[in-house]
Short mmCIF file of C-alpha atoms in Angstrom, two decimals:
data_model
loop_
_atom_site.label_atom_id
_atom_site.label_comp_id
_atom_site.label_asym_id
_atom_site.label_seq_id
_atom_site.Cartn_x
_atom_site.Cartn_y
_atom_site.Cartn_z
CA LEU A 15 197.12 42.14 -90.13
CA ILE A 16 195.43 41.99 -93.52
CA LEU A 17 197.55 42.62 -96.59
CA ILE A 18 195.55 43.98 -99.51
CA LYS A 19 197.30 43.77 -102.85
CA PRO A 20 196.92 46.75 -105.16
CA THR A 21 195.05 46.12 -108.42
CA ILE A 22 196.50 45.99 -111.92
CA GLU A 23 194.32 46.57 -115.00
CA VAL A 24 194.96 46.70 -118.75
CA CYS A 25 193.04 49.14 -120.95
CA LEU A 26 193.51 48.00 -124.55
CA SER A 27 192.53 51.25 -126.32
CA PRO A 28 191.76 54.92 -125.64
CA ALA A 29 188.20 54.05 -126.74
CA LEU A 30 187.89 51.76 -123.69
CA LEU A 31 189.26 54.20 -121.11
CA HIS A 32 185.73 55.17 -119.98
CA THR A 33 185.29 51.64 -118.62
CA TYR A 34 188.10 52.24 -116.11
CA ASN A 35 188.56 54.62 -113.21
CA LEU A 36 191.90 56.46 -113.19
CA GLN A 37 191.60 58.12 -109.79
CA ASN A 38 194.41 57.39 -107.32
CA LYS A 39 196.07 55.06 -109.84
CA ILE A 40 199.39 55.05 -111.64
CA ALA A 41 198.69 55.09 -115.40
CA VAL A 42 201.40 53.51 -117.55
CA VAL A 43 201.12 54.89 -121.08
CA ILE A 44 202.30 52.43 -123.75
CA ASP A 45 202.96 53.07 -127.44
CA VAL A 46 205.60 50.49 -128.29
CA LEU A 47 205.78 51.36 -132.02
CA ARG A 48 207.20 53.87 -131.46
CA ALA A 49 206.44 56.88 -129.21
CA THR A 50 207.12 55.39 -125.79
CA SER A 51 210.15 53.41 -127.05
CA THR A 52 211.49 56.70 -128.41
CA ILE A 53 210.89 58.51 -125.09
CA CYS A 54 212.71 55.75 -123.18
CA THR A 55 215.60 55.84 -125.67
CA ALA A 56 216.02 59.61 -125.47
CA LEU A 57 216.03 59.62 -121.67
CA HIS A 58 218.38 56.62 -121.59
CA ASN A 59 220.79 58.62 -123.77
CA GLY A 60 220.73 61.53 -121.37
CA ALA A 61 218.00 63.84 -122.67
CA SER A 62 217.00 66.04 -119.72
CA LYS A 63 213.27 65.96 -120.44
CA ILE A 64 210.53 65.33 -123.00
CA ILE A 65 207.60 67.72 -123.33
CA PRO A 66 204.66 65.78 -124.85
CA VAL A 67 202.22 67.94 -126.82
CA ALA A 68 198.97 67.10 -128.61
CA SER A 69 199.30 69.05 -131.88
CA ILE A 70 201.87 69.89 -134.55
CA ASP A 71 201.14 73.63 -134.03
CA GLU A 72 201.78 73.35 -130.30
CA CYS A 73 205.07 71.61 -131.05
CA MET A 74 206.10 74.32 -133.58
CA ALA A 75 205.37 77.02 -131.01
CA TYR A 76 208.35 75.78 -128.97
CA SER A 77 210.71 76.92 -131.76
CA ILE A 78 211.25 80.12 -129.74
CA HIS A 79 213.57 77.95 -127.65
CA SER A 80 216.46 77.53 -130.09
CA ASP A 81 218.07 74.75 -128.04
CA TYR A 82 214.97 72.49 -127.91
CA LEU A 83 214.57 69.59 -130.33
CA LEU A 84 211.15 69.64 -131.96
CA ALA A 85 209.92 66.16 -132.92
CA ALA A 86 206.74 64.99 -134.61
CA GLU A 87 205.07 61.99 -136.21
CA ARG A 88 201.74 61.57 -137.99
CA ASP A 89 200.57 58.26 -139.48
CA ALA A 90 204.01 56.73 -138.82
CA LYS A 91 205.68 59.44 -140.99
CA LEU A 92 207.68 62.67 -140.50
CA PRO A 93 205.46 65.76 -141.06
CA ASP A 94 206.77 68.59 -143.30
CA GLY A 95 209.20 70.92 -141.57
CA PHE A 96 210.50 68.42 -139.03
CA VAL A 97 213.94 66.78 -138.83
CA TYR A 98 213.29 64.72 -135.70
CA GLY A 99 210.52 62.13 -135.86
CA ASN A 100 209.38 59.09 -133.94
CA SER A 101 212.25 56.71 -134.66
CA PRO A 102 214.28 55.72 -131.56
CA LYS A 103 217.33 55.55 -133.87
CA GLN A 104 217.42 59.36 -133.98
CA TYR A 105 217.67 59.51 -130.20
CA ASN A 106 220.17 56.71 -129.70
CA THR A 107 223.13 59.10 -129.74
CA ASP A 108 225.15 61.43 -127.51
CA LYS A 109 223.77 64.47 -129.38
CA ILE A 110 220.62 64.02 -127.27
CA LYS A 111 222.50 64.55 -123.97
CA ASN A 112 220.95 67.28 -121.77
CA LYS A 113 218.50 68.24 -124.49
CA THR A 114 214.83 69.13 -124.07
CA ILE A 115 212.65 67.36 -126.66
CA VAL A 116 209.14 68.50 -127.60
CA LEU A 117 207.22 65.53 -129.03
CA THR A 118 203.84 65.00 -130.70
CA THR A 119 202.71 61.62 -132.12
CA THR A 120 199.54 60.08 -133.60
CA ASN A 121 198.56 57.84 -130.72
CA GLY A 122 200.97 57.91 -127.79
CA THR A 123 200.75 61.57 -126.81
CA LYS A 124 196.94 61.41 -127.24
CA MET A 125 196.64 58.57 -124.71
CA LEU A 126 198.98 60.41 -122.34
CA HIS A 127 196.70 63.45 -122.36
CA LEU A 128 193.63 61.23 -121.77
CA CYS A 129 195.32 59.82 -118.65
CA LEU A 130 195.83 63.17 -116.91
CA GLY A 131 193.17 62.17 -114.34
CA ALA A 132 195.51 59.53 -112.91
CA GLU A 133 197.60 60.19 -109.80
CA GLN A 134 200.80 59.65 -111.74
CA ILE A 135 201.72 59.00 -115.36
CA VAL A 136 204.64 56.71 -116.24
CA ILE A 137 205.92 55.65 -119.68
CA GLY A 138 206.21 51.98 -120.65
CA SER A 139 207.90 50.12 -123.51
CA PHE A 140 209.61 46.76 -123.97
CA GLY A 141 212.86 48.69 -123.49
CA ASN A 142 212.14 49.55 -119.85
CA MET A 143 210.13 46.47 -118.86
CA ASP A 144 212.13 45.34 -115.80
CA ALA A 145 212.97 48.86 -114.59
CA LEU A 146 209.29 49.79 -114.80
CA ALA A 147 208.11 46.61 -113.05
CA ASN A 148 210.53 47.26 -110.18
CA TYR A 149 209.38 50.87 -109.90
CA LEU A 150 205.70 49.83 -109.76
CA LEU A 151 206.49 47.21 -107.11
CA GLN A 152 208.12 49.88 -104.96
CA GLN A 153 205.21 52.31 -105.43
CA ASN A 154 202.73 49.63 -104.31
CA LYS A 155 199.71 51.53 -105.70
CA PRO A 156 196.93 50.48 -108.12
CA VAL A 157 198.18 50.42 -111.73
CA ILE A 158 196.39 50.82 -115.03
CA MET A 159 198.32 49.87 -118.16
CA ALA A 160 197.06 52.27 -120.85
CA CYS A 161 197.64 51.00 -124.40
CA SER A 162 197.71 53.78 -127.00
CA ALA A 163 196.56 51.40 -129.78
CA TRP A 164 196.37 52.55 -133.43
CA LYS A 165 193.61 55.13 -133.96
CA ASP A 166 191.59 53.35 -131.25
CA LYS A 167 192.18 49.91 -132.78
CA VAL A 168 193.65 47.33 -130.38
CA ASN A 169 197.19 46.29 -131.33
CA MET A 170 199.41 43.38 -130.34
CA GLU A 171 202.55 45.23 -129.33
CA ASP A 172 200.98 47.54 -126.73
CA SER A 173 198.70 44.78 -125.41
CA ILE A 174 201.52 42.24 -125.00
CA MET A 175 203.88 44.78 -123.41
CA ALA A 176 201.11 45.57 -120.91
CA GLY A 177 200.77 41.84 -120.30
CA GLY A 178 204.50 41.64 -119.61
CA ILE A 179 204.13 44.03 -116.68
CA VAL A 180 201.13 42.07 -115.37
CA HIS A 181 203.25 38.90 -115.70
CA ARG A 182 206.01 40.44 -113.57
CA LEU A 183 203.64 41.86 -110.93
CA LYS A 184 200.97 39.17 -110.66
CA ASN A 185 202.19 37.75 -107.36
CA ASN A 186 202.07 41.15 -105.68
CA PHE A 187 199.06 42.69 -107.43
CA THR A 188 195.48 41.57 -108.07
CA MET A 189 194.57 41.26 -111.77
CA ALA A 190 191.38 43.31 -111.83
CA CYS A 191 190.02 42.99 -115.36
CA ASP A 192 189.80 40.25 -118.00
CA SER A 193 192.12 42.16 -120.36
CA ALA A 194 194.87 41.98 -117.72
CA ARG A 195 194.31 38.22 -117.32
CA MET A 196 194.29 37.55 -121.07
CA MET A 197 197.30 39.73 -121.84
CA GLU A 198 199.33 38.13 -119.05
CA GLN A 199 198.76 34.80 -120.80
CA GLN A 200 199.45 36.36 -124.19
CA TYR A 201 202.81 37.68 -122.94
CA ALA A 202 203.66 34.24 -121.54
CA ILE A 203 203.25 32.82 -125.08
CA ALA A 204 205.37 35.59 -126.62
CA LYS A 205 208.10 36.13 -124.05
CA ASN A 206 210.73 33.72 -125.36
CA ASN A 207 210.94 35.69 -128.58
CA ILE A 208 209.14 39.02 -128.44
CA TYR A 209 210.35 40.04 -131.89
CA GLU A 210 209.23 36.85 -133.66
CA ALA A 211 205.88 36.86 -131.83
CA HIS A 212 205.11 40.24 -133.43
CA ARG A 213 205.79 39.25 -137.05
CA ILE A 214 202.05 38.72 -137.54
CA ALA A 215 201.14 42.10 -135.97
CA ASN A 216 199.46 44.66 -138.19
CA HIS A 217 201.82 47.53 -137.43
CA PHE A 218 204.88 45.30 -137.96
CA GLY A 219 204.02 45.09 -141.66
CA ARG A 220 203.17 48.78 -141.87
CA LEU A 221 206.55 49.85 -140.43
CA LEU A 222 208.46 47.32 -142.54
CA ASP A 223 206.87 48.86 -145.65
CA LEU A 224 208.04 52.29 -144.44
CA GLY A 225 211.64 51.03 -144.15
CA ALA A 226 211.72 50.93 -140.35
CA ALA A 227 213.08 47.37 -139.93
CA ASP A 228 215.80 48.58 -137.49
CA ASP A 229 213.17 50.25 -135.33
CA LEU A 230 211.14 47.04 -135.15
CA LYS A 231 214.19 45.11 -133.90
CA PHE A 232 214.98 47.83 -131.37
CA CYS A 233 211.44 48.44 -130.08
CA LEU A 234 210.67 44.72 -129.75
CA THR A 235 213.70 44.03 -127.53
CA GLU A 236 213.36 43.95 -123.76
CA ASN A 237 215.40 46.05 -121.36
CA ASN A 238 217.63 47.94 -123.79
CA THR A 239 216.60 51.31 -122.27
CA PRO A 240 216.30 50.76 -118.48
CA VAL A 241 214.75 54.09 -117.46
CA VAL A 242 211.57 55.08 -115.62
CA PRO A 243 210.06 58.11 -117.36
CA VAL A 244 207.53 59.92 -115.17
CA LEU A 245 205.41 62.98 -116.04
CA GLN A 246 206.29 65.86 -113.71
CA GLY A 247 204.43 69.07 -114.51
CA ASP A 248 204.54 69.39 -118.30
CA SER A 249 207.65 67.25 -118.78
CA ILE A 250 208.61 63.59 -118.75
CA VAL A 251 211.81 62.92 -116.81
CA ASN A 252 213.74 59.80 -115.84
CA VAL A 253 213.38 59.10 -112.10
CA VAL A 254 215.92 56.26 -111.76
CA LEU B 23 193.41 31.84 -161.07
CA ILE B 24 193.93 33.82 -157.89
CA LEU B 25 192.14 32.70 -154.78
CA ILE B 26 191.52 35.49 -152.32
CA LYS B 27 190.59 34.38 -148.83
CA PRO B 28 187.87 36.37 -147.06
CA THR B 29 188.94 38.29 -143.95
CA ILE B 30 188.05 37.52 -140.36
CA GLU B 31 188.20 40.20 -137.65
CA VAL B 32 187.42 40.30 -133.92
CA CYS B 33 185.89 43.41 -132.36
CA LEU B 34 186.33 43.07 -128.59
CA SER B 35 183.71 45.63 -127.48
CA PRO B 36 180.85 47.77 -128.83
CA ALA B 37 183.10 50.74 -127.95
CA LEU B 38 185.58 49.55 -130.60
CA LEU B 39 183.05 48.96 -133.39
CA HIS B 40 183.88 52.33 -135.02
CA THR B 41 187.37 50.98 -135.83
CA TYR B 42 185.83 48.34 -138.11
CA ASN B 43 183.78 48.47 -141.29
CA LEU B 44 180.66 46.29 -141.26
CA GLN B 45 179.67 46.71 -144.89
CA ASN B 46 179.31 43.50 -146.91
CA LYS B 47 180.39 41.44 -143.90
CA ILE B 48 178.74 38.77 -141.79
CA ALA B 49 178.64 40.01 -138.18
CA VAL B 50 178.62 37.28 -135.55
CA VAL B 51 177.16 38.69 -132.33
CA ILE B 52 178.55 37.02 -129.20
CA ASP B 53 177.33 37.30 -125.61
CA VAL B 54 178.37 33.99 -124.09
CA LEU B 55 177.15 34.82 -120.55
CA ARG B 56 174.35 34.53 -121.36
CA ALA B 57 172.21 36.13 -124.12
CA THR B 58 173.58 34.32 -127.17
CA SER B 59 173.88 31.00 -125.32
CA THR B 60 170.22 31.44 -124.37
CA ILE B 61 169.21 32.20 -127.97
CA CYS B 62 171.03 29.09 -129.23
CA THR B 63 169.42 26.97 -126.49
CA ALA B 64 165.89 28.18 -127.25
CA LEU B 65 166.26 27.55 -130.99
CA HIS B 66 167.89 24.16 -130.35
CA ASN B 67 164.82 23.24 -128.27
CA GLY B 68 162.50 24.13 -131.10
CA ALA B 69 161.52 27.76 -130.47
CA SER B 70 160.31 29.10 -133.82
CA LYS B 71 161.96 32.50 -133.49
CA ILE B 72 163.49 35.09 -131.15
CA ILE B 73 162.65 38.78 -131.50
CA PRO B 74 165.53 40.80 -130.02
CA VAL B 75 164.51 44.22 -128.67
CA ALA B 76 166.53 47.03 -127.12
CA SER B 77 164.35 48.12 -124.20
CA ILE B 78 162.17 46.65 -121.44
CA ASP B 79 159.23 48.78 -122.63
CA GLU B 80 159.54 47.49 -126.17
CA CYS B 81 159.57 43.94 -124.80
CA MET B 82 156.46 44.60 -122.64
CA ALA B 83 154.62 45.99 -125.69
CA TYR B 84 154.58 42.47 -127.18
CA SER B 85 152.24 41.31 -124.39
CA ILE B 86 149.36 41.87 -126.82
CA HIS B 87 150.47 38.52 -128.30
CA SER B 88 149.32 36.20 -125.53
CA ASP B 89 151.26 33.23 -126.92
CA TYR B 90 154.66 35.00 -127.01
CA LEU B 91 157.18 34.51 -124.21
CA LEU B 92 158.51 37.85 -122.97
CA ALA B 93 162.06 37.61 -121.61
CA ALA B 94 164.36 40.22 -120.08
CA GLU B 95 167.60 40.67 -118.20
CA ARG B 96 169.29 43.75 -116.73
CA ASP B 97 172.61 43.61 -114.84
CA ALA B 98 172.49 39.79 -114.89
CA LYS B 99 169.12 39.82 -113.04
CA LEU B 100 165.42 39.35 -113.85
CA PRO B 101 163.62 42.72 -114.01
CA ASP B 102 160.30 43.14 -112.13
CA GLY B 103 157.29 41.70 -113.94
CA PHE B 104 159.19 39.05 -115.91
CA VAL B 105 159.14 35.27 -115.49
CA TYR B 106 161.56 34.46 -118.30
CA GLY B 107 165.09 35.82 -118.02
CA ASN B 108 168.49 35.23 -119.54
CA SER B 109 169.25 31.76 -118.15
CA PRO B 110 169.53 29.04 -120.82
CA LYS B 111 168.10 26.62 -118.22
CA GLN B 112 164.66 28.20 -118.70
CA TYR B 113 164.79 27.43 -122.42
CA ASN B 114 166.22 23.92 -122.20
CA THR B 115 162.77 22.32 -122.24
CA ASP B 116 160.02 21.16 -124.60
CA LYS B 117 157.76 24.00 -123.39
CA ILE B 118 159.74 26.24 -125.73
CA LYS B 119 158.78 24.29 -128.85
CA ASN B 120 157.25 26.46 -131.60
CA LYS B 121 157.23 29.49 -129.34
CA THR B 122 158.11 33.06 -130.27
CA ILE B 123 160.37 34.66 -127.65
CA VAL B 124 160.84 38.43 -127.27
CA LEU B 125 164.20 39.10 -125.59
CA THR B 126 166.02 42.15 -124.23
CA THR B 127 169.38 41.94 -122.39
CA THR B 128 172.01 44.35 -121.01
CA ASN B 129 174.72 43.79 -123.59
CA GLY B 130 173.88 41.21 -126.24
CA THR B 131 170.82 42.80 -127.80
CA LYS B 132 172.62 46.19 -127.75
CA MET B 133 175.53 44.84 -129.81
CA LEU B 134 173.08 43.17 -132.19
CA HIS B 135 171.39 46.48 -132.91
CA LEU B 136 174.79 48.17 -133.43
CA CYS B 137 175.60 45.56 -136.09
CA LEU B 138 172.58 46.25 -138.29
CA GLY B 139 174.89 47.78 -140.93
CA ALA B 140 176.36 44.34 -141.66
CA GLU B 141 175.15 42.26 -144.62
CA GLN B 142 174.00 39.50 -142.30
CA ILE B 143 173.81 38.98 -138.54
CA VAL B 144 174.46 35.56 -137.02
CA ILE B 145 174.50 34.51 -133.35
CA GLY B 146 177.53 32.84 -131.78
CA SER B 147 178.14 31.00 -128.50
CA PHE B 148 180.33 28.13 -127.33
CA GLY B 149 177.22 25.99 -127.78
CA ASN B 150 177.14 26.40 -131.57
CA MET B 151 180.87 26.71 -132.25
CA ASP B 152 181.28 23.95 -134.88
CA ALA B 153 177.90 24.53 -136.54
CA LEU B 154 178.70 28.24 -136.84
CA ALA B 155 182.22 27.63 -138.18
CA ASN B 156 180.85 25.30 -140.85
CA TYR B 157 178.18 27.81 -141.81
CA LEU B 158 180.76 30.62 -142.16
CA LEU B 159 183.01 28.37 -144.26
CA GLN B 160 180.12 27.72 -146.65
CA GLN B 161 179.19 31.41 -146.87
CA ASN B 162 182.82 32.29 -147.78
CA LYS B 163 182.32 36.01 -147.02
CA PRO B 164 184.25 38.44 -144.77
CA VAL B 165 183.38 37.88 -141.10
CA ILE B 166 183.51 40.17 -138.09
CA MET B 167 183.17 38.55 -134.69
CA ALA B 168 181.33 41.14 -132.55
CA CYS B 169 181.85 40.66 -128.81
CA SER B 170 179.08 42.19 -126.69
CA ALA B 171 181.43 42.65 -123.70
CA TRP B 172 180.13 43.93 -120.32
CA LYS B 173 179.00 47.56 -120.49
CA ASP B 174 181.77 48.16 -123.06
CA LYS B 175 184.42 46.41 -120.94
CA VAL B 176 186.28 43.62 -122.74
CA ASN B 177 185.54 40.18 -121.29
CA MET B 178 187.24 36.79 -121.56
CA GLU B 179 184.30 34.62 -122.53
CA ASP B 180 183.20 36.57 -125.61
CA SER B 181 186.80 37.21 -126.71
CA ILE B 182 187.84 33.56 -126.41
CA MET B 183 184.70 32.28 -128.13
CA ALA B 184 185.48 34.69 -131.01
CA GLY B 185 189.02 33.30 -131.04
CA GLY B 186 187.61 29.77 -131.30
CA ILE B 187 185.92 30.65 -134.59
CA VAL B 188 189.14 32.29 -135.87
CA HIS B 189 190.98 29.10 -134.82
CA ARG B 190 188.60 26.96 -136.88
CA LEU B 191 188.65 29.23 -139.94
CA LYS B 192 192.26 30.42 -140.04
CA ASN B 193 193.32 28.20 -142.95
CA ASN B 194 190.50 29.48 -145.14
CA PHE B 195 190.29 33.10 -143.97
CA THR B 196 192.83 35.91 -143.52
CA MET B 197 193.13 37.18 -139.94
CA ALA B 198 192.74 40.90 -140.53
CA CYS B 199 193.27 42.55 -137.14
CA ASP B 200 195.54 42.01 -134.13
CA SER B 201 192.58 41.14 -131.89
CA ALA B 202 191.78 38.19 -134.19
CA ARG B 203 195.41 37.02 -134.03
CA MET B 204 195.64 37.35 -130.24
CA MET B 205 192.29 35.72 -129.52
CA GLU B 206 193.08 32.80 -131.81
CA GLN B 207 196.13 32.16 -129.61
CA GLN B 208 194.09 32.75 -126.46
CA TYR B 209 191.55 30.13 -127.57
CA ALA B 210 194.35 27.67 -128.31
CA ILE B 211 195.45 27.97 -124.64
CA ALA B 212 191.89 27.54 -123.36
CA LYS B 213 190.44 24.93 -125.69
CA ASN B 214 191.27 21.77 -123.75
CA ASN B 215 189.11 22.97 -120.90
CA ILE B 216 186.97 25.95 -121.76
CA TYR B 217 185.18 25.88 -118.39
CA GLU B 218 188.35 25.80 -116.26
CA ALA B 219 190.00 28.48 -118.39
CA HIS B 220 187.18 30.86 -117.44
CA ARG B 221 187.39 30.44 -113.66
CA ILE B 222 189.49 33.62 -113.47
CA ALA B 223 187.05 35.61 -115.64
CA ASN B 224 185.31 38.57 -114.06
CA HIS B 225 181.76 37.57 -115.02
CA PHE B 226 182.34 33.98 -113.81
CA GLY B 227 182.56 35.26 -110.25
CA ARG B 228 179.61 37.61 -110.72
CA LEU B 229 177.30 34.83 -111.96
CA LEU B 230 178.50 32.39 -109.29
CA ASP B 231 177.54 34.97 -106.65
CA LEU B 232 174.08 35.21 -108.26
CA GLY B 233 173.63 31.42 -107.98
CA ALA B 234 174.05 30.69 -111.68
CA ALA B 235 176.66 27.90 -111.41
CA ASP B 236 174.61 25.60 -113.70
CA ASP B 237 174.51 28.30 -116.36
CA LEU B 238 178.29 28.70 -116.23
CA LYS B 239 178.77 24.97 -116.84
CA PHE B 240 176.25 25.01 -119.68
CA CYS B 241 177.42 28.21 -121.42
CA LEU B 242 181.09 27.25 -121.22
CA THR B 243 180.57 23.91 -122.98
CA GLU B 244 181.18 23.57 -126.70
CA ASN B 245 178.65 22.25 -129.19
CA ASN B 246 175.73 21.48 -126.87
CA THR B 247 173.34 23.58 -129.01
CA PRO B 248 174.34 23.01 -132.67
CA VAL B 249 172.16 25.63 -134.36
CA VAL B 250 172.88 28.59 -136.66
CA PRO B 251 170.69 31.51 -135.59
CA VAL B 252 170.41 34.18 -138.30
CA LEU B 253 168.56 37.51 -138.12
CA GLN B 254 165.85 37.59 -140.79
CA GLY B 255 163.74 40.73 -140.72
CA ASP B 256 163.03 41.40 -137.03
CA SER B 257 163.49 37.79 -135.90
CA ILE B 258 166.31 35.36 -135.24
CA VAL B 259 165.68 31.91 -136.72
CA ASN B 260 167.69 28.71 -137.00
CA VAL B 261 168.84 28.10 -140.58
CA VAL B 262 170.29 24.59 -140.22
#
């Protein structure tokens, strides 16, 4: 009997996705600040599903459904005409219960659409770290952690969150690229205080300037939204 | 009097170069295994200059100069018709003294050509770590560490070497991207034993399989070739 461990890889940016093969793999899309943290928060608070869309126009088109919440973010800000944006705070409430949310963001929904060649797409954030790791262990299939980055530029928060999953799975999976190996070590440095470790991150300063200090605290905390969001058809739903 | 520190950035792959601006910056091209280690070795052993070229054909065309050494590597191997390849061992000898070497490699010379928009191009390897750091301190200009990677895929050895320069310069420069911040930390983990830290690296295994164990030892040793190779016109020369 030979046991072959499934592989785990970390792709640090959409611009590096061509160096990986998505076929027959589970792609975990990560956009810690803030799209995937927001998705986890909404599902944790009982939203029935999230429909991720690429453009503002596509999002607007869903206004024919008067009970849907339309949500958008561009360059970390709320575009004209929208009430719901990309702050998890807006979804951390009972008002979200049983709602369908249509969401478009600068980086996260882009990476999600680029990963459609994978066998399955799952959403990752610090908020669902342990729940996600347990789910991936049960699936026992090759995993690629897909960091959304910032307009293709590698960022700390997505990279380190990816490393946190590698850290949790490394005994049962084979680390199959150098980014996975480096980010596992990077997470090990950061894990005792995820929030403090990110003070030097580029996007930390950008969001602080935009008055999103609460969001930084929330998004850089582990396991506060223990859901497993999976793309099924055109919607993301919680499977645990 | 306001002192403004120059920036230092780390670009982890040619596929990420579009997220950085090269203008008015010194680009340090890194291909630890093995192109830039080989360049440093040849210059340290007295080669007069290295002419980096993009293609095998272009390299062959220099055969009209009977005294030039033509050197090539593709996929970590010696292409047909070449005697000199990409192993620093071949250049760690007096035979190299005063020679002109024409060199084409899979990744390193590609990244060098992509960096031609920078104000100056310098060559980095573990072998010239301290000499390079001192040179950059004296220049006091913005620096971008340009990792050649492996066919666009991020690798440990180039990333950590880049982090080693950030580590040495961080008091006098501003770390201006998350990759610089992460790789500085990554180097700090690895620095007490650079060779051992790379045992898990992807290309370490690949070169071991190709019988290049000596090269791994040599290329993963700091300060054994204390030169500062700078591109001047079409040639790389040592400026210290």
